[in-house]
PDB file of C-alpha atoms in Angstrom:
ATOM      1  CA  MET A 124       7.233   1.454  50.897  1.00 68.00           C
ATOM      2  CA  THR A 125       4.478   3.395  52.583  1.00 88.00           C
ATOM      3  CA  TRP A 126       0.790   3.052  51.826  1.00 84.00           C
ATOM      4  CA  PHE A 127       0.736   6.539  50.340  1.00 79.00           C
ATOM      5  CA  VAL A 128       3.456   5.722  47.803  1.00 85.00           C
ATOM      6  CA  ALA A 129       1.676   2.496  46.841  1.00 88.00           C
ATOM      7  CA  ILE A 130      -1.591   4.385  46.338  1.00 82.00           C
ATOM      8  CA  VAL A 131       0.117   7.031  44.208  1.00 82.00           C
ATOM      9  CA  VAL A 132       1.865   4.444  42.044  1.00 89.00           C
ATOM     10  CA  VAL A 133      -1.311   2.428  41.460  1.00 89.00           C
ATOM     11  CA  SER A 134      -3.312   5.592  40.745  1.00 85.00           C
ATOM     12  CA  MET A 135      -0.757   6.786  38.220  1.00 88.00           C
ATOM     13  CA  ALA A 136      -0.615   3.355  36.568  1.00 92.00           C
ATOM     14  CA  SER A 137      -4.424   3.232  36.341  1.00 89.00           C
ATOM     15  CA  THR A 138      -4.482   6.694  34.819  1.00 88.00           C
ATOM     16  CA  LEU A 139      -1.858   5.805  32.229  1.00 91.00           C
ATOM     17  CA  VAL A 140      -3.536   2.525  31.257  1.00 92.00           C
ATOM     18  CA  GLY A 141      -6.888   4.313  31.026  1.00 88.00           C
ATOM     19  CA  LEU A 142      -5.386   6.976  28.791  1.00 89.00           C
ATOM     20  CA  PHE A 143      -3.877   4.282  26.587  1.00 92.00           C
ATOM     21  CA  ILE A 144      -7.210   2.477  26.229  1.00 89.00           C
ATOM     22  CA  GLY A 145      -9.035   5.760  25.589  1.00 87.00           C
ATOM     23  CA  TYR A 146      -6.446   6.709  22.973  1.00 89.00           C
ATOM     24  CA  GLN A 147      -6.877   3.357  21.218  1.00 90.00           C
ATOM     25  CA  ALA A 148     -10.641   3.917  21.122  1.00 87.00           C
ATOM     26  CA  TYR A 149     -10.013   7.418  19.749  1.00 87.00           C
ATOM     27  CA  ARG A 150      -7.786   5.935  17.019  1.00 90.00           C
ATOM     28  CA  GLY A 151     -10.651   3.572  16.167  1.00 87.00           C
ATOM     29  CA  PHE A 152     -12.966   6.568  15.888  1.00 87.00           C
ATOM     30  CA  ARG A 153     -10.543   8.409  13.604  1.00 89.00           C
ATOM     31  CA  ARG A 154      -9.968   5.341  11.428  1.00 91.00           C
ATOM     32  CA  HIS A 155     -13.623   4.400  10.973  1.00 88.00           C
ATOM     33  CA  GLN A 156     -15.369   7.730  11.731  1.00 88.00           C
ATOM     34  CA  SER A 157     -17.564   5.874  14.212  1.00 85.00           C
ATOM     35  CA  ARG A 158     -19.463   8.128  16.611  1.00 87.00           C
ATOM     36  CA  ALA A 159     -19.861   5.170  18.953  1.00 87.00           C
ATOM     37  CA  MET A 160     -16.073   4.884  19.234  1.00 88.00           C
ATOM     38  CA  GLN A 161     -15.873   8.609  19.903  1.00 90.00           C
ATOM     39  CA  TYR A 162     -18.262   8.304  22.845  1.00 92.00           C
ATOM     40  CA  LEU A 163     -16.488   5.179  24.072  1.00 90.00           C
ATOM     41  CA  SER A 164     -13.165   7.003  23.979  1.00 91.00           C
ATOM     42  CA  ALA A 165     -14.535  10.026  25.812  1.00 93.00           C
ATOM     43  CA  GLY A 166     -16.173   7.826  28.444  1.00 94.00           C
ATOM     44  CA  LEU A 167     -13.027   5.822  29.103  1.00 91.00           C
ATOM     45  CA  ILE A 168     -10.902   8.941  29.407  1.00 92.00           C
ATOM     46  CA  LEU A 169     -13.445  10.515  31.776  1.00 94.00           C
ATOM     47  CA  ILE A 170     -13.689   7.402  33.956  1.00 93.00           C
ATOM     48  CA  THR A 171      -9.967   6.811  34.235  1.00 89.00           C
ATOM     49  CA  ALA A 172      -7.698   9.742  33.523  1.00 89.00           C
ATOM     50  CA  VAL A 173      -9.904  12.700  34.397  1.00 93.00           C
ATOM     51  CA  THR A 174     -11.425  11.296  37.578  1.00 93.00           C
ATOM     52  CA  ASN A 175      -8.157   9.832  38.876  1.00 90.00           C
ATOM     53  CA  THR A 176      -6.349  13.115  38.248  1.00 90.00           C
ATOM     54  CA  ALA A 177      -9.114  15.184  39.852  1.00 92.00           C
ATOM     55  CA  ALA A 178      -9.245  12.917  42.903  1.00 90.00           C
ATOM     56  CA  PHE A 179      -5.449  12.840  43.268  1.00 87.00           C
ATOM     57  CA  VAL A 180      -5.010  16.598  42.933  1.00 89.00           C
ATOM     58  CA  GLY A 181      -7.965  17.332  45.183  1.00 90.00           C
ATOM     59  CA  THR A 182      -6.729  14.943  47.865  1.00 87.00           C
ATOM     60  CA  GLY A 183      -3.271  16.448  47.685  1.00 86.00           C
ATOM     61  CA  LEU A 184      -4.635  19.968  48.035  1.00 90.00           C
ATOM     62  CA  LEU A 185      -6.763  18.892  50.989  1.00 89.00           C
ATOM     63  CA  ARG A 186      -3.853  17.169  52.745  1.00 87.00           C
ATOM     64  CA  LEU A 187      -1.554  20.138  52.203  1.00 89.00           C
ATOM     65  CA  GLY A 188      -4.194  22.515  53.526  1.00 87.00           C
ATOM     66  CA  VAL A 189      -4.329  24.518  50.301  1.00 90.00           C
ATOM     67  CA  ILE A 190      -8.098  24.133  50.164  1.00 89.00           C
ATOM     68  CA  ASP A 191     -10.446  24.029  53.128  1.00 88.00           C
ATOM     69  CA  ALA A 192     -11.522  20.627  54.472  1.00 85.00           C
ATOM     70  CA  GLY A 193     -15.125  21.762  54.029  1.00 88.00           C
ATOM     71  CA  LEU A 194     -14.654  21.347  50.284  1.00 88.00           C
ATOM     72  CA  GLN A 195     -14.073  17.600  50.563  1.00 88.00           C
ATOM     73  CA  SER A 196     -17.727  16.714  49.926  1.00 90.00           C
ATOM     74  CA  PRO A 197     -18.081  18.974  46.859  1.00 91.00           C
ATOM     75  CA  LEU A 198     -14.799  17.578  45.532  1.00 91.00           C
ATOM     76  CA  THR A 199     -16.045  14.021  46.012  1.00 91.00           C
ATOM     77  CA  LEU A 200     -19.333  14.888  44.298  1.00 95.00           C
ATOM     78  CA  SER A 201     -17.429  16.420  41.372  1.00 94.00           C
ATOM     79  CA  VAL A 202     -15.361  13.258  40.909  1.00 93.00           C
ATOM     80  CA  ARG A 203     -18.485  11.081  41.098  1.00 94.00           C
ATOM     81  CA  LEU A 204     -20.260  13.283  38.524  1.00 96.00           C
ATOM     82  CA  LEU A 205     -17.286  12.915  36.173  1.00 95.00           C
ATOM     83  CA  GLN A 206     -17.437   9.150  36.622  1.00 95.00           C
ATOM     84  CA  PHE A 207     -21.174   9.197  35.932  1.00 96.00           C
ATOM     85  CA  ALA A 208     -20.651  11.272  32.775  1.00 96.00           C
ATOM     86  CA  GLY A 209     -18.058   8.753  31.598  1.00 95.00           C
ATOM     87  CA  LEU A 210     -20.420   5.853  32.217  1.00 95.00           C
ATOM     88  CA  VAL A 211     -23.213   7.639  30.348  1.00 96.00           C
ATOM     89  CA  CYS A 212     -20.879   8.150  27.376  1.00 95.00           C
ATOM     90  CA  ILE A 213     -19.929   4.470  27.379  1.00 93.00           C
ATOM     91  CA  ALA A 214     -23.550   3.340  27.700  1.00 94.00           C
ATOM     92  CA  TYR A 215     -24.543   5.661  24.865  1.00 94.00           C
ATOM     93  CA  SER A 216     -21.731   4.292  22.697  1.00 91.00           C
ATOM     94  CA  LEU A 217     -22.957   0.732  23.244  1.00 90.00           C
ATOM     95  CA  TYR A 218     -26.603   1.434  22.390  1.00 89.00           C
ATOM     96  CA  ARG A 219     -26.217   4.093  19.709  1.00 75.00           C
ATOM     97  CA  ARG A 220     -27.666   3.093  16.351  1.00 71.00           C
ATOM     98  CA  PRO A 221     -25.420   3.635  13.296  1.00 66.00           C
TER      99      PRO A 221
END
C-alpha cells in the first residue's frame, strides 16, 4: 500500500467520523433546541468534513495540474480559515449563556 492510499483512507475515515459526530450534535440540537449544540455541530462539521474535503480536493486538483501551483497558498489559507471558523463555533458553543 502506498503512502498516498494510506493518506486518502485516513482522510476519508476522519471525514466520516467527523460527520457522524457533527450529526449527533445536530440531533442533540434538534431534540433540545439548544443553540449551543447547533454551534457545536456546525463547528465540528467545519473542522472535520469541510476542511478535509477542501484540502483533499484542492490537493488533487493541484497534483493533476487542473489549478495552477501558485494557488497552493490561497488554498491552504482557505482551509485554515475554515478550521478557525469551526473552532470559533465550538468555543462559542462552550461559553454561550442559555
